[in-house]
Amino acid sequence: MLIVNKISKRYAKSKFGFKTQYQQVLRDISFVIKKGESLGIVGESGSGKSTLSRLILGLEKPDSGNIHFNIDDSSSLQISAVFQDYLSSVNPAMNVSQILLEPLHIQKITIKNPTQLIDDLLDKVGLPCHLKKRYPQELSGGQLQRLCIARALSCYPSLIVLDEPTSSLDVVNQLKILDLLKSLQQEFGLSYLFISHDLQAVTYLSQHIAFLYQGELIEQIPTTQLSQVTSDYAKSLLNAF
Ligand SMILES: Nc1ncnc2c1ncn2[C@@H]1O[C@H](COP(=O)(O)OP(=O)(O)OP(=O)(O)O)[C@@H](O)[C@H]1O
Ligand SMILES: [Mg+2]
Protein backbone atom coordinates (compact mmCIF):
# COMPACT_ATOMS: atom_id res chain seq x y z
CA MET A 1 0.00 0.00 0.00
CA LEU A 2 2.90 2.41 0.58
CA ILE A 3 5.33 2.36 -2.31
CA VAL A 4 8.52 4.36 -2.01
CA ASN A 5 10.39 4.52 -5.29
CA LYS A 6 14.01 5.69 -5.47
CA ILE A 7 13.70 8.80 -3.34
CA SER A 8 16.73 11.01 -2.74
CA LYS A 9 17.25 14.10 -0.63
CA ARG A 10 20.11 16.52 -0.18
CA TYR A 11 20.52 19.62 1.93
CA ALA A 12 22.60 22.71 1.28
CA LYS A 13 25.63 22.47 3.53
CA SER A 14 27.72 25.55 2.95
CA LYS A 15 28.44 28.20 0.38
CA PHE A 16 31.83 28.84 -1.18
CA GLY A 17 31.57 31.96 -3.30
CA PHE A 18 28.83 31.28 -5.82
CA LYS A 19 28.95 27.56 -5.27
CA THR A 20 26.62 25.84 -2.83
CA GLN A 21 27.84 22.59 -1.38
CA TYR A 22 25.32 19.89 -0.71
CA GLN A 23 25.13 16.99 1.68
CA GLN A 24 23.42 13.97 0.15
CA VAL A 25 21.32 12.67 3.05
CA LEU A 26 19.26 9.99 1.28
CA ARG A 27 20.12 8.13 -1.91
CA ASP A 28 17.70 6.07 -4.05
CA ILE A 29 15.60 4.73 -1.20
CA SER A 30 12.97 2.17 -2.27
CA PHE A 31 10.66 -0.01 -0.22
CA VAL A 32 7.08 -1.22 0.04
CA ILE A 33 4.87 -1.56 3.09
CA LYS A 34 1.79 -3.74 2.69
CA LYS A 35 -1.44 -3.24 4.60
CA GLY A 36 -1.16 -4.46 8.17
CA GLU A 37 2.59 -5.02 7.89
CA SER A 38 5.43 -3.19 9.56
CA LEU A 39 8.75 -2.24 8.13
CA GLY A 40 11.50 -1.45 10.58
CA ILE A 41 14.31 0.82 9.48
CA VAL A 42 17.49 0.60 11.50
CA GLY A 43 20.26 3.10 11.17
CA GLU A 44 22.79 4.93 13.25
CA SER A 45 22.56 8.58 14.24
CA GLY A 46 22.77 10.85 11.20
CA SER A 47 22.02 8.07 8.68
CA GLY A 48 18.92 9.95 7.49
CA LYS A 49 16.12 8.27 9.47
CA SER A 50 14.23 11.39 10.49
CA THR A 51 14.69 12.90 7.04
CA LEU A 52 13.08 9.78 5.59
CA SER A 53 10.16 10.02 8.00
CA ARG A 54 9.58 13.68 7.07
CA LEU A 55 9.49 12.75 3.38
CA ILE A 56 6.99 9.93 3.97
CA LEU A 57 4.81 12.26 6.04
CA GLY A 58 4.87 14.82 3.25
CA LEU A 59 6.49 17.46 5.47
CA GLU A 60 9.26 17.79 2.88
CA LYS A 61 9.54 16.79 -0.77
CA PRO A 62 12.17 14.41 -2.17
CA ASP A 63 14.57 15.86 -4.78
CA SER A 64 13.87 12.85 -6.97
CA GLY A 65 11.85 9.65 -6.83
CA ASN A 66 8.27 9.34 -5.69
CA ILE A 67 5.99 8.06 -2.97
CA HIS A 68 2.69 6.33 -3.78
CA PHE A 69 -0.16 5.19 -1.65
CA ASN A 70 -2.19 2.34 -3.03
CA ILE A 71 -5.47 2.01 -1.26
CA ASP A 72 -7.64 -0.93 -2.02
CA ASP A 73 -10.85 0.44 -0.50
CA SER A 74 -12.66 3.76 -0.77
CA SER A 75 -11.52 5.14 2.57
CA SER A 76 -8.95 7.90 2.36
CA LEU A 77 -5.47 7.01 3.46
CA GLN A 78 -4.46 8.60 6.71
CA ILE A 79 -0.89 8.66 7.90
CA SER A 80 -0.01 9.81 11.35
CA ALA A 81 3.18 9.93 13.34
CA VAL A 82 4.71 9.39 16.75
CA PHE A 83 8.07 11.02 17.45
CA GLN A 84 10.86 10.46 19.90
CA ASP A 85 10.52 13.82 21.60
CA TYR A 86 7.05 13.48 23.06
CA LEU A 87 7.29 16.72 25.04
CA SER A 88 7.88 18.97 22.05
CA SER A 89 5.32 17.16 19.92
CA VAL A 90 2.39 18.32 22.07
CA ASN A 91 1.17 21.85 22.64
CA PRO A 92 1.82 22.68 26.32
CA ALA A 93 -1.19 25.01 26.39
CA MET A 94 -3.62 22.19 25.53
CA ASN A 95 -4.99 19.63 27.94
CA VAL A 96 -5.17 15.91 27.20
CA SER A 97 -8.66 16.08 25.65
CA GLN A 98 -7.71 18.98 23.39
CA ILE A 99 -4.51 17.24 22.30
CA LEU A 100 -6.46 14.12 21.34
CA LEU A 101 -8.96 16.05 19.23
CA GLU A 102 -6.37 18.30 17.60
CA PRO A 103 -5.82 16.17 14.44
CA LEU A 104 -9.58 16.10 13.85
CA HIS A 105 -9.86 19.87 14.29
CA ILE A 106 -7.00 20.47 11.89
CA GLN A 107 -8.72 18.31 9.30
CA LYS A 108 -12.10 19.90 10.09
CA ILE A 109 -13.61 16.54 10.91
CA THR A 110 -16.63 16.80 13.19
CA ILE A 111 -17.60 13.89 15.37
CA LYS A 112 -20.88 13.30 17.16
CA ASN A 113 -19.55 12.31 20.52
CA PRO A 114 -16.06 13.69 21.25
CA THR A 115 -16.22 12.67 24.92
CA GLN A 116 -16.79 9.05 23.93
CA LEU A 117 -13.92 9.19 21.45
CA ILE A 118 -11.57 10.65 24.07
CA ASP A 119 -12.53 7.95 26.58
CA ASP A 120 -12.07 5.22 23.94
CA LEU A 121 -8.67 6.53 22.87
CA LEU A 122 -7.42 6.80 26.45
CA ASP A 123 -8.68 3.30 27.12
CA LYS A 124 -6.92 1.91 24.01
CA VAL A 125 -3.54 3.19 25.20
CA GLY A 126 -4.06 2.30 28.85
CA LEU A 127 -4.42 5.81 30.28
CA PRO A 128 -7.00 6.45 33.01
CA CYS A 129 -9.86 8.80 32.14
CA HIS A 130 -9.14 11.13 35.06
CA LEU A 131 -6.12 12.47 33.14
CA LYS A 132 -8.43 14.16 30.61
CA LYS A 133 -8.06 17.66 31.98
CA ARG A 134 -4.33 17.43 32.72
CA TYR A 135 -1.68 19.39 30.84
CA PRO A 136 1.44 17.77 29.28
CA GLN A 137 3.76 19.01 32.03
CA GLU A 138 1.59 17.14 34.54
CA LEU A 139 2.19 13.76 32.86
CA SER A 140 5.12 11.32 33.06
CA GLY A 141 7.21 10.52 29.97
CA GLY A 142 5.52 7.15 29.53
CA GLN A 143 2.07 8.70 29.87
CA LEU A 144 2.95 11.42 27.37
CA GLN A 145 4.14 8.93 24.79
CA ARG A 146 0.90 6.96 25.26
CA LEU A 147 -0.98 10.20 24.71
CA CYS A 148 0.94 10.80 21.47
CA ILE A 149 0.06 7.28 20.32
CA ALA A 150 -3.61 7.87 21.20
CA ARG A 151 -3.53 11.12 19.23
CA ALA A 152 -2.01 9.29 16.26
CA LEU A 153 -4.96 6.87 16.38
CA SER A 154 -7.65 9.56 16.53
CA CYS A 155 -7.98 9.97 12.77
CA TYR A 156 -8.11 6.21 12.10
CA PRO A 157 -4.81 6.00 10.24
CA SER A 158 -3.80 3.03 8.14
CA LEU A 159 -0.10 3.86 8.49
CA ILE A 160 1.76 5.29 11.46
CA VAL A 161 5.32 6.53 11.12
CA LEU A 162 7.12 5.84 14.38
CA ASP A 163 10.39 7.78 14.58
CA GLU A 164 12.32 6.44 17.58
CA PRO A 165 9.10 6.27 19.65
CA THR A 166 10.74 4.60 22.63
CA SER A 167 14.20 6.17 22.65
CA SER A 168 13.43 8.77 25.31
CA LEU A 169 11.89 6.27 27.71
CA ASP A 170 13.36 4.06 30.41
CA VAL A 171 13.65 0.34 29.69
CA VAL A 172 10.44 -0.68 31.47
CA ASN A 173 8.40 1.94 29.63
CA GLN A 174 10.11 1.08 26.34
CA LEU A 175 8.84 -2.48 26.62
CA LYS A 176 5.36 -1.38 27.62
CA ILE A 177 5.10 1.00 24.66
CA LEU A 178 6.34 -1.69 22.26
CA ASP A 179 3.72 -4.09 23.62
CA LEU A 180 1.06 -1.42 23.24
CA LEU A 181 2.08 -0.71 19.65
CA LYS A 182 2.03 -4.42 18.86
CA SER A 183 -1.46 -4.97 20.24
CA LEU A 184 -2.81 -1.85 18.50
CA GLN A 185 -1.34 -3.07 15.24
CA GLN A 186 -3.17 -6.37 15.59
CA GLU A 187 -6.44 -4.77 16.71
CA PHE A 188 -6.62 -2.15 13.94
CA GLY A 189 -4.65 -3.86 11.17
CA LEU A 190 -2.23 -0.92 11.18
CA SER A 191 0.93 -0.62 9.16
CA TYR A 192 3.98 0.86 10.81
CA LEU A 193 7.12 2.41 9.48
CA PHE A 194 9.20 1.94 12.59
CA ILE A 195 12.43 3.90 12.55
CA SER A 196 15.04 3.29 15.21
CA HIS A 197 18.70 2.73 15.99
CA ASP A 198 17.60 -0.17 18.21
CA LEU A 199 17.63 -3.43 16.26
CA GLN A 200 16.02 -5.32 19.12
CA ALA A 201 13.03 -2.99 19.29
CA VAL A 202 12.63 -3.01 15.52
CA THR A 203 12.77 -6.80 15.39
CA TYR A 204 10.04 -7.06 18.01
CA LEU A 205 7.57 -5.01 16.00
CA SER A 206 8.38 -5.51 12.33
CA GLN A 207 7.85 -8.20 9.71
CA HIS A 208 10.58 -6.74 7.52
CA ILE A 209 13.76 -4.93 8.41
CA ALA A 210 15.75 -2.51 6.30
CA PHE A 211 19.23 -1.27 7.14
CA LEU A 212 19.98 2.37 6.46
CA TYR A 213 23.66 3.21 6.27
CA GLN A 214 24.89 6.68 5.34
CA GLY A 215 21.70 7.49 3.49
CA GLU A 216 21.39 4.22 1.59
CA LEU A 217 19.19 1.21 2.25
CA ILE A 218 21.88 -1.38 1.98
CA GLU A 219 19.82 -4.44 2.84
CA GLN A 220 16.18 -5.47 3.35
CA ILE A 221 15.18 -8.80 4.80
CA PRO A 222 12.18 -10.50 6.46
CA THR A 223 12.62 -10.48 10.23
CA THR A 224 12.42 -14.28 10.30
CA GLN A 225 15.54 -14.45 8.10
CA LEU A 226 17.52 -11.88 10.05
CA SER A 227 20.37 -14.30 10.74
CA GLN A 228 21.03 -14.50 6.98
CA VAL A 229 21.99 -10.85 6.44
CA THR A 230 24.93 -10.34 4.10
CA SER A 231 26.05 -6.71 4.45
CA ASP A 232 28.84 -5.86 6.90
CA TYR A 233 26.78 -3.18 8.62
CA ALA A 234 23.80 -5.48 9.25
CA LYS A 235 26.14 -8.23 10.42
CA SER A 236 27.88 -5.91 12.86
CA LEU A 237 24.54 -4.85 14.34
CA LEU A 238 23.46 -8.44 14.60
CA ASN A 239 26.69 -9.45 16.33
CA ALA A 240 26.19 -6.74 18.93
CA PHE A 241 22.66 -8.05 19.54
N1 LIG B 1 16.84 20.57 7.42
C1 LIG B 1 18.12 20.18 7.32
N2 LIG B 1 19.05 20.99 6.76
C2 LIG B 1 20.32 20.59 6.61
N3 LIG B 1 20.79 19.39 6.99
C3 LIG B 1 19.92 18.54 7.56
C4 LIG B 1 18.55 18.88 7.75
N4 LIG B 1 17.92 17.82 8.33
C5 LIG B 1 18.86 16.88 8.50
N5 LIG B 1 20.06 17.29 8.04
C6 LIG B 1 21.30 16.48 8.03
O1 LIG B 1 21.00 15.23 7.46
C7 LIG B 1 21.67 14.18 8.14
C8 LIG B 1 20.66 13.14 8.58
O2 LIG B 1 19.83 13.70 9.59
P1 LIG B 1 18.60 12.89 10.24
O3 LIG B 1 18.00 13.77 11.27
O4 LIG B 1 17.73 12.41 9.15
O5 LIG B 1 19.37 11.67 10.92
P2 LIG B 1 18.83 10.53 11.90
O6 LIG B 1 19.18 9.22 11.27
O7 LIG B 1 17.39 10.77 12.20
O8 LIG B 1 19.71 10.74 13.20
P3 LIG B 1 19.32 10.53 14.75
O9 LIG B 1 19.41 9.05 15.02
O10 LIG B 1 20.41 11.27 15.48
O11 LIG B 1 17.96 11.10 14.99
C9 LIG B 1 22.44 14.84 9.27
O12 LIG B 1 23.78 14.99 8.86
C10 LIG B 1 21.77 16.18 9.43
O13 LIG B 1 22.68 17.14 9.89
MG1 LIG C 1 16.29 11.18 13.98
mmCIF file of C-alpha atoms and ligand atoms in Angstrom:
data_model
loop_
_atom_site.group_PDB
_atom_site.id
_atom_site.type_symbol
_atom_site.label_atom_id
_atom_site.label_comp_id
_atom_site.label_asym_id
_atom_site.label_seq_id
_atom_site.Cartn_x
_atom_site.Cartn_y
_atom_site.Cartn_z
ATOM 1 C CA MET A 1 0.000 0.000 0.000
ATOM 2 C CA LEU A 2 2.904 2.412 0.582
ATOM 3 C CA ILE A 3 5.333 2.358 -2.308
ATOM 4 C CA VAL A 4 8.519 4.357 -2.013
ATOM 5 C CA ASN A 5 10.392 4.525 -5.288
ATOM 6 C CA LYS A 6 14.011 5.693 -5.472
ATOM 7 C CA ILE A 7 13.699 8.802 -3.341
ATOM 8 C CA SER A 8 16.734 11.007 -2.736
ATOM 9 C CA LYS A 9 17.250 14.096 -0.631
ATOM 10 C CA ARG A 10 20.114 16.519 -0.181
ATOM 11 C CA TYR A 11 20.523 19.618 1.931
ATOM 12 C CA ALA A 12 22.602 22.712 1.282
ATOM 13 C CA LYS A 13 25.627 22.468 3.532
ATOM 14 C CA SER A 14 27.718 25.545 2.947
ATOM 15 C CA LYS A 15 28.437 28.196 0.379
ATOM 16 C CA PHE A 16 31.832 28.837 -1.179
ATOM 17 C CA GLY A 17 31.570 31.964 -3.297
ATOM 18 C CA PHE A 18 28.831 31.280 -5.819
ATOM 19 C CA LYS A 19 28.955 27.560 -5.273
ATOM 20 C CA THR A 20 26.618 25.839 -2.835
ATOM 21 C CA GLN A 21 27.840 22.585 -1.382
ATOM 22 C CA TYR A 22 25.324 19.888 -0.705
ATOM 23 C CA GLN A 23 25.131 16.988 1.675
ATOM 24 C CA GLN A 24 23.425 13.969 0.152
ATOM 25 C CA VAL A 25 21.320 12.670 3.047
ATOM 26 C CA LEU A 26 19.260 9.987 1.285
ATOM 27 C CA ARG A 27 20.120 8.130 -1.913
ATOM 28 C CA ASP A 28 17.698 6.067 -4.050
ATOM 29 C CA ILE A 29 15.596 4.729 -1.202
ATOM 30 C CA SER A 30 12.971 2.169 -2.269
ATOM 31 C CA PHE A 31 10.661 -0.010 -0.217
ATOM 32 C CA VAL A 32 7.082 -1.221 0.039
ATOM 33 C CA ILE A 33 4.871 -1.563 3.091
ATOM 34 C CA LYS A 34 1.794 -3.743 2.687
ATOM 35 C CA LYS A 35 -1.436 -3.241 4.598
ATOM 36 C CA GLY A 36 -1.159 -4.457 8.168
ATOM 37 C CA GLU A 37 2.594 -5.018 7.893
ATOM 38 C CA SER A 38 5.432 -3.189 9.560
ATOM 39 C CA LEU A 39 8.752 -2.243 8.129
ATOM 40 C CA GLY A 40 11.503 -1.453 10.580
ATOM 41 C CA ILE A 41 14.306 0.820 9.479
ATOM 42 C CA VAL A 42 17.486 0.596 11.497
ATOM 43 C CA GLY A 43 20.260 3.097 11.168
ATOM 44 C CA GLU A 44 22.793 4.930 13.246
ATOM 45 C CA SER A 45 22.557 8.581 14.240
ATOM 46 C CA GLY A 46 22.774 10.846 11.201
ATOM 47 C CA SER A 47 22.023 8.068 8.681
ATOM 48 C CA GLY A 48 18.917 9.947 7.491
ATOM 49 C CA LYS A 49 16.121 8.265 9.470
ATOM 50 C CA SER A 50 14.227 11.391 10.488
ATOM 51 C CA THR A 51 14.689 12.904 7.038
ATOM 52 C CA LEU A 52 13.081 9.785 5.589
ATOM 53 C CA SER A 53 10.163 10.018 8.004
ATOM 54 C CA ARG A 54 9.582 13.684 7.070
ATOM 55 C CA LEU A 55 9.489 12.746 3.381
ATOM 56 C CA ILE A 56 6.992 9.931 3.971
ATOM 57 C CA LEU A 57 4.806 12.256 6.043
ATOM 58 C CA GLY A 58 4.873 14.824 3.246
ATOM 59 C CA LEU A 59 6.486 17.462 5.466
ATOM 60 C CA GLU A 60 9.257 17.787 2.876
ATOM 61 C CA LYS A 61 9.542 16.792 -0.773
ATOM 62 C CA PRO A 62 12.168 14.414 -2.169
ATOM 63 C CA ASP A 63 14.565 15.857 -4.782
ATOM 64 C CA SER A 64 13.873 12.846 -6.971
ATOM 65 C CA GLY A 65 11.851 9.649 -6.827
ATOM 66 C CA ASN A 66 8.268 9.335 -5.687
ATOM 67 C CA ILE A 67 5.992 8.057 -2.966
ATOM 68 C CA HIS A 68 2.687 6.330 -3.783
ATOM 69 C CA PHE A 69 -0.159 5.191 -1.654
ATOM 70 C CA ASN A 70 -2.193 2.344 -3.033
ATOM 71 C CA ILE A 71 -5.465 2.011 -1.261
ATOM 72 C CA ASP A 72 -7.636 -0.929 -2.018
ATOM 73 C CA ASP A 73 -10.846 0.439 -0.497
ATOM 74 C CA SER A 74 -12.658 3.763 -0.768
ATOM 75 C CA SER A 75 -11.521 5.144 2.570
ATOM 76 C CA SER A 76 -8.952 7.898 2.360
ATOM 77 C CA LEU A 77 -5.467 7.010 3.462
ATOM 78 C CA GLN A 78 -4.456 8.598 6.711
ATOM 79 C CA ILE A 79 -0.895 8.658 7.895
ATOM 80 C CA SER A 80 -0.008 9.810 11.345
ATOM 81 C CA ALA A 81 3.185 9.929 13.339
ATOM 82 C CA VAL A 82 4.714 9.393 16.749
ATOM 83 C CA PHE A 83 8.065 11.021 17.446
ATOM 84 C CA GLN A 84 10.859 10.461 19.901
ATOM 85 C CA ASP A 85 10.518 13.819 21.601
ATOM 86 C CA TYR A 86 7.050 13.478 23.063
ATOM 87 C CA LEU A 87 7.285 16.717 25.043
ATOM 88 C CA SER A 88 7.883 18.968 22.051
ATOM 89 C CA SER A 89 5.322 17.161 19.915
ATOM 90 C CA VAL A 90 2.393 18.316 22.072
ATOM 91 C CA ASN A 91 1.169 21.846 22.644
ATOM 92 C CA PRO A 92 1.818 22.676 26.324
ATOM 93 C CA ALA A 93 -1.187 25.014 26.386
ATOM 94 C CA MET A 94 -3.615 22.193 25.528
ATOM 95 C CA ASN A 95 -4.990 19.632 27.944
ATOM 96 C CA VAL A 96 -5.170 15.906 27.199
ATOM 97 C CA SER A 97 -8.661 16.080 25.653
ATOM 98 C CA GLN A 98 -7.715 18.979 23.387
ATOM 99 C CA ILE A 99 -4.511 17.238 22.302
ATOM 100 C CA LEU A 100 -6.459 14.117 21.344
ATOM 101 C CA LEU A 101 -8.962 16.050 19.230
ATOM 102 C CA GLU A 102 -6.372 18.304 17.598
ATOM 103 C CA PRO A 103 -5.820 16.170 14.442
ATOM 104 C CA LEU A 104 -9.583 16.097 13.852
ATOM 105 C CA HIS A 105 -9.863 19.870 14.286
ATOM 106 C CA ILE A 106 -7.001 20.471 11.887
ATOM 107 C CA GLN A 107 -8.715 18.307 9.296
ATOM 108 C CA LYS A 108 -12.095 19.900 10.087
ATOM 109 C CA ILE A 109 -13.615 16.540 10.910
ATOM 110 C CA THR A 110 -16.627 16.800 13.192
ATOM 111 C CA ILE A 111 -17.602 13.894 15.374
ATOM 112 C CA LYS A 112 -20.880 13.300 17.155
ATOM 113 C CA ASN A 113 -19.546 12.308 20.524
ATOM 114 C CA PRO A 114 -16.060 13.695 21.251
ATOM 115 C CA THR A 115 -16.220 12.672 24.923
ATOM 116 C CA GLN A 116 -16.787 9.053 23.931
ATOM 117 C CA LEU A 117 -13.922 9.191 21.451
ATOM 118 C CA ILE A 118 -11.570 10.652 24.072
ATOM 119 C CA ASP A 119 -12.533 7.947 26.579
ATOM 120 C CA ASP A 120 -12.068 5.224 23.938
ATOM 121 C CA LEU A 121 -8.672 6.531 22.872
ATOM 122 C CA LEU A 122 -7.423 6.803 26.445
ATOM 123 C CA ASP A 123 -8.678 3.298 27.123
ATOM 124 C CA LYS A 124 -6.919 1.915 24.013
ATOM 125 C CA VAL A 125 -3.539 3.195 25.199
ATOM 126 C CA GLY A 126 -4.058 2.296 28.850
ATOM 127 C CA LEU A 127 -4.417 5.807 30.277
ATOM 128 C CA PRO A 128 -6.996 6.448 33.010
ATOM 129 C CA CYS A 129 -9.859 8.802 32.140
ATOM 130 C CA HIS A 130 -9.145 11.127 35.062
ATOM 131 C CA LEU A 131 -6.117 12.474 33.140
ATOM 132 C CA LYS A 132 -8.425 14.156 30.614
ATOM 133 C CA LYS A 133 -8.057 17.664 31.980
ATOM 134 C CA ARG A 134 -4.327 17.427 32.723
ATOM 135 C CA TYR A 135 -1.679 19.385 30.837
ATOM 136 C CA PRO A 136 1.438 17.773 29.283
ATOM 137 C CA GLN A 137 3.763 19.012 32.033
ATOM 138 C CA GLU A 138 1.590 17.138 34.542
ATOM 139 C CA LEU A 139 2.188 13.760 32.862
ATOM 140 C CA SER A 140 5.117 11.322 33.059
ATOM 141 C CA GLY A 141 7.214 10.522 29.974
ATOM 142 C CA GLY A 142 5.522 7.146 29.527
ATOM 143 C CA GLN A 143 2.071 8.702 29.872
ATOM 144 C CA LEU A 144 2.947 11.423 27.368
ATOM 145 C CA GLN A 145 4.141 8.929 24.793
ATOM 146 C CA ARG A 146 0.896 6.957 25.255
ATOM 147 C CA LEU A 147 -0.981 10.203 24.707
ATOM 148 C CA CYS A 148 0.944 10.798 21.471
ATOM 149 C CA ILE A 149 0.056 7.275 20.320
ATOM 150 C CA ALA A 150 -3.613 7.874 21.199
ATOM 151 C CA ARG A 151 -3.525 11.123 19.230
ATOM 152 C CA ALA A 152 -2.006 9.289 16.264
ATOM 153 C CA LEU A 153 -4.959 6.871 16.383
ATOM 154 C CA SER A 154 -7.647 9.562 16.532
ATOM 155 C CA CYS A 155 -7.979 9.975 12.767
ATOM 156 C CA TYR A 156 -8.113 6.208 12.101
ATOM 157 C CA PRO A 157 -4.808 6.002 10.242
ATOM 158 C CA SER A 158 -3.804 3.034 8.135
ATOM 159 C CA LEU A 159 -0.096 3.856 8.495
ATOM 160 C CA ILE A 160 1.762 5.293 11.459
ATOM 161 C CA VAL A 161 5.322 6.529 11.117
ATOM 162 C CA LEU A 162 7.123 5.842 14.376
ATOM 163 C CA ASP A 163 10.386 7.785 14.578
ATOM 164 C CA GLU A 164 12.318 6.441 17.583
ATOM 165 C CA PRO A 165 9.101 6.265 19.648
ATOM 166 C CA THR A 166 10.736 4.603 22.635
ATOM 167 C CA SER A 167 14.200 6.169 22.650
ATOM 168 C CA SER A 168 13.427 8.773 25.310
ATOM 169 C CA LEU A 169 11.894 6.274 27.714
ATOM 170 C CA ASP A 170 13.364 4.056 30.407
ATOM 171 C CA VAL A 171 13.651 0.337 29.694
ATOM 172 C CA VAL A 172 10.442 -0.679 31.469
ATOM 173 C CA ASN A 173 8.400 1.938 29.633
ATOM 174 C CA GLN A 174 10.106 1.077 26.341
ATOM 175 C CA LEU A 175 8.840 -2.480 26.616
ATOM 176 C CA LYS A 176 5.359 -1.375 27.622
ATOM 177 C CA ILE A 177 5.101 0.995 24.662
ATOM 178 C CA LEU A 178 6.344 -1.691 22.255
ATOM 179 C CA ASP A 179 3.721 -4.090 23.619
ATOM 180 C CA LEU A 180 1.057 -1.423 23.244
ATOM 181 C CA LEU A 181 2.081 -0.712 19.647
ATOM 182 C CA LYS A 182 2.034 -4.419 18.861
ATOM 183 C CA SER A 183 -1.457 -4.968 20.244
ATOM 184 C CA LEU A 184 -2.809 -1.851 18.503
ATOM 185 C CA GLN A 185 -1.335 -3.074 15.241
ATOM 186 C CA GLN A 186 -3.173 -6.370 15.590
ATOM 187 C CA GLU A 187 -6.435 -4.767 16.711
ATOM 188 C CA PHE A 188 -6.621 -2.152 13.939
ATOM 189 C CA GLY A 189 -4.648 -3.855 11.170
ATOM 190 C CA LEU A 190 -2.228 -0.923 11.182
ATOM 191 C CA SER A 191 0.933 -0.618 9.157
ATOM 192 C CA TYR A 192 3.982 0.862 10.808
ATOM 193 C CA LEU A 193 7.117 2.412 9.479
ATOM 194 C CA PHE A 194 9.197 1.944 12.593
ATOM 195 C CA ILE A 195 12.429 3.900 12.549
ATOM 196 C CA SER A 196 15.037 3.295 15.212
ATOM 197 C CA HIS A 197 18.698 2.728 15.987
ATOM 198 C CA ASP A 198 17.603 -0.165 18.210
ATOM 199 C CA LEU A 199 17.627 -3.433 16.261
ATOM 200 C CA GLN A 200 16.022 -5.325 19.119
ATOM 201 C CA ALA A 201 13.031 -2.992 19.285
ATOM 202 C CA VAL A 202 12.632 -3.011 15.516
ATOM 203 C CA THR A 203 12.770 -6.798 15.393
ATOM 204 C CA TYR A 204 10.039 -7.059 18.010
ATOM 205 C CA LEU A 205 7.571 -5.007 15.996
ATOM 206 C CA SER A 206 8.382 -5.509 12.327
ATOM 207 C CA GLN A 207 7.845 -8.201 9.711
ATOM 208 C CA HIS A 208 10.582 -6.741 7.521
ATOM 209 C CA ILE A 209 13.760 -4.933 8.413
ATOM 210 C CA ALA A 210 15.747 -2.509 6.299
ATOM 211 C CA PHE A 211 19.231 -1.267 7.142
ATOM 212 C CA LEU A 212 19.979 2.371 6.464
ATOM 213 C CA TYR A 213 23.656 3.211 6.266
ATOM 214 C CA GLN A 214 24.892 6.680 5.339
ATOM 215 C CA GLY A 215 21.698 7.487 3.491
ATOM 216 C CA GLU A 216 21.388 4.219 1.590
ATOM 217 C CA LEU A 217 19.193 1.214 2.246
ATOM 218 C CA ILE A 218 21.883 -1.383 1.979
ATOM 219 C CA GLU A 219 19.815 -4.440 2.843
ATOM 220 C CA GLN A 220 16.184 -5.465 3.351
ATOM 221 C CA ILE A 221 15.177 -8.799 4.802
ATOM 222 C CA PRO A 222 12.179 -10.499 6.460
ATOM 223 C CA THR A 223 12.622 -10.481 10.234
ATOM 224 C CA THR A 224 12.418 -14.279 10.301
ATOM 225 C CA GLN A 225 15.540 -14.445 8.102
ATOM 226 C CA LEU A 226 17.519 -11.881 10.049
ATOM 227 C CA SER A 227 20.365 -14.297 10.742
ATOM 228 C CA GLN A 228 21.029 -14.497 6.982
ATOM 229 C CA VAL A 229 21.993 -10.846 6.441
ATOM 230 C CA THR A 230 24.927 -10.341 4.099
ATOM 231 C CA SER A 231 26.048 -6.711 4.451
ATOM 232 C CA ASP A 232 28.839 -5.858 6.895
ATOM 233 C CA TYR A 233 26.781 -3.183 8.619
ATOM 234 C CA ALA A 234 23.800 -5.478 9.250
ATOM 235 C CA LYS A 235 26.143 -8.230 10.419
ATOM 236 C CA SER A 236 27.883 -5.908 12.864
ATOM 237 C CA LEU A 237 24.542 -4.849 14.344
ATOM 238 C CA LEU A 238 23.460 -8.439 14.604
ATOM 239 C CA ASN A 239 26.689 -9.446 16.326
ATOM 240 C CA ALA A 240 26.192 -6.738 18.931
ATOM 241 C CA PHE A 241 22.659 -8.050 19.535
HETATM 242 N N1 LIG B 1 16.843 20.569 7.423
HETATM 243 C C1 LIG B 1 18.116 20.178 7.315
HETATM 244 N N2 LIG B 1 19.051 20.991 6.755
HETATM 245 C C2 LIG B 1 20.322 20.588 6.611
HETATM 246 N N3 LIG B 1 20.789 19.385 6.989
HETATM 247 C C3 LIG B 1 19.924 18.535 7.555
HETATM 248 C C4 LIG B 1 18.546 18.881 7.748
HETATM 249 N N4 LIG B 1 17.921 17.825 8.329
HETATM 250 C C5 LIG B 1 18.856 16.878 8.504
HETATM 251 N N5 LIG B 1 20.058 17.292 8.040
HETATM 252 C C6 LIG B 1 21.303 16.484 8.034
HETATM 253 O O1 LIG B 1 20.998 15.226 7.460
HETATM 254 C C7 LIG B 1 21.673 14.180 8.135
HETATM 255 C C8 LIG B 1 20.662 13.144 8.582
HETATM 256 O O2 LIG B 1 19.829 13.702 9.590
HETATM 257 P P1 LIG B 1 18.602 12.891 10.241
HETATM 258 O O3 LIG B 1 17.996 13.773 11.268
HETATM 259 O O4 LIG B 1 17.731 12.408 9.145
HETATM 260 O O5 LIG B 1 19.370 11.667 10.921
HETATM 261 P P2 LIG B 1 18.826 10.533 11.897
HETATM 262 O O6 LIG B 1 19.183 9.223 11.274
HETATM 263 O O7 LIG B 1 17.388 10.769 12.199
HETATM 264 O O8 LIG B 1 19.707 10.743 13.201
HETATM 265 P P3 LIG B 1 19.320 10.534 14.753
HETATM 266 O O9 LIG B 1 19.407 9.046 15.021
HETATM 267 O O10 LIG B 1 20.409 11.275 15.480
HETATM 268 O O11 LIG B 1 17.964 11.096 14.986
HETATM 269 C C9 LIG B 1 22.445 14.842 9.271
HETATM 270 O O12 LIG B 1 23.775 14.988 8.864
HETATM 271 C C10 LIG B 1 21.774 16.180 9.428
HETATM 272 O O13 LIG B 1 22.682 17.143 9.894
HETATM 273 MG MG MG B 2 16.288 11.178 13.979
#
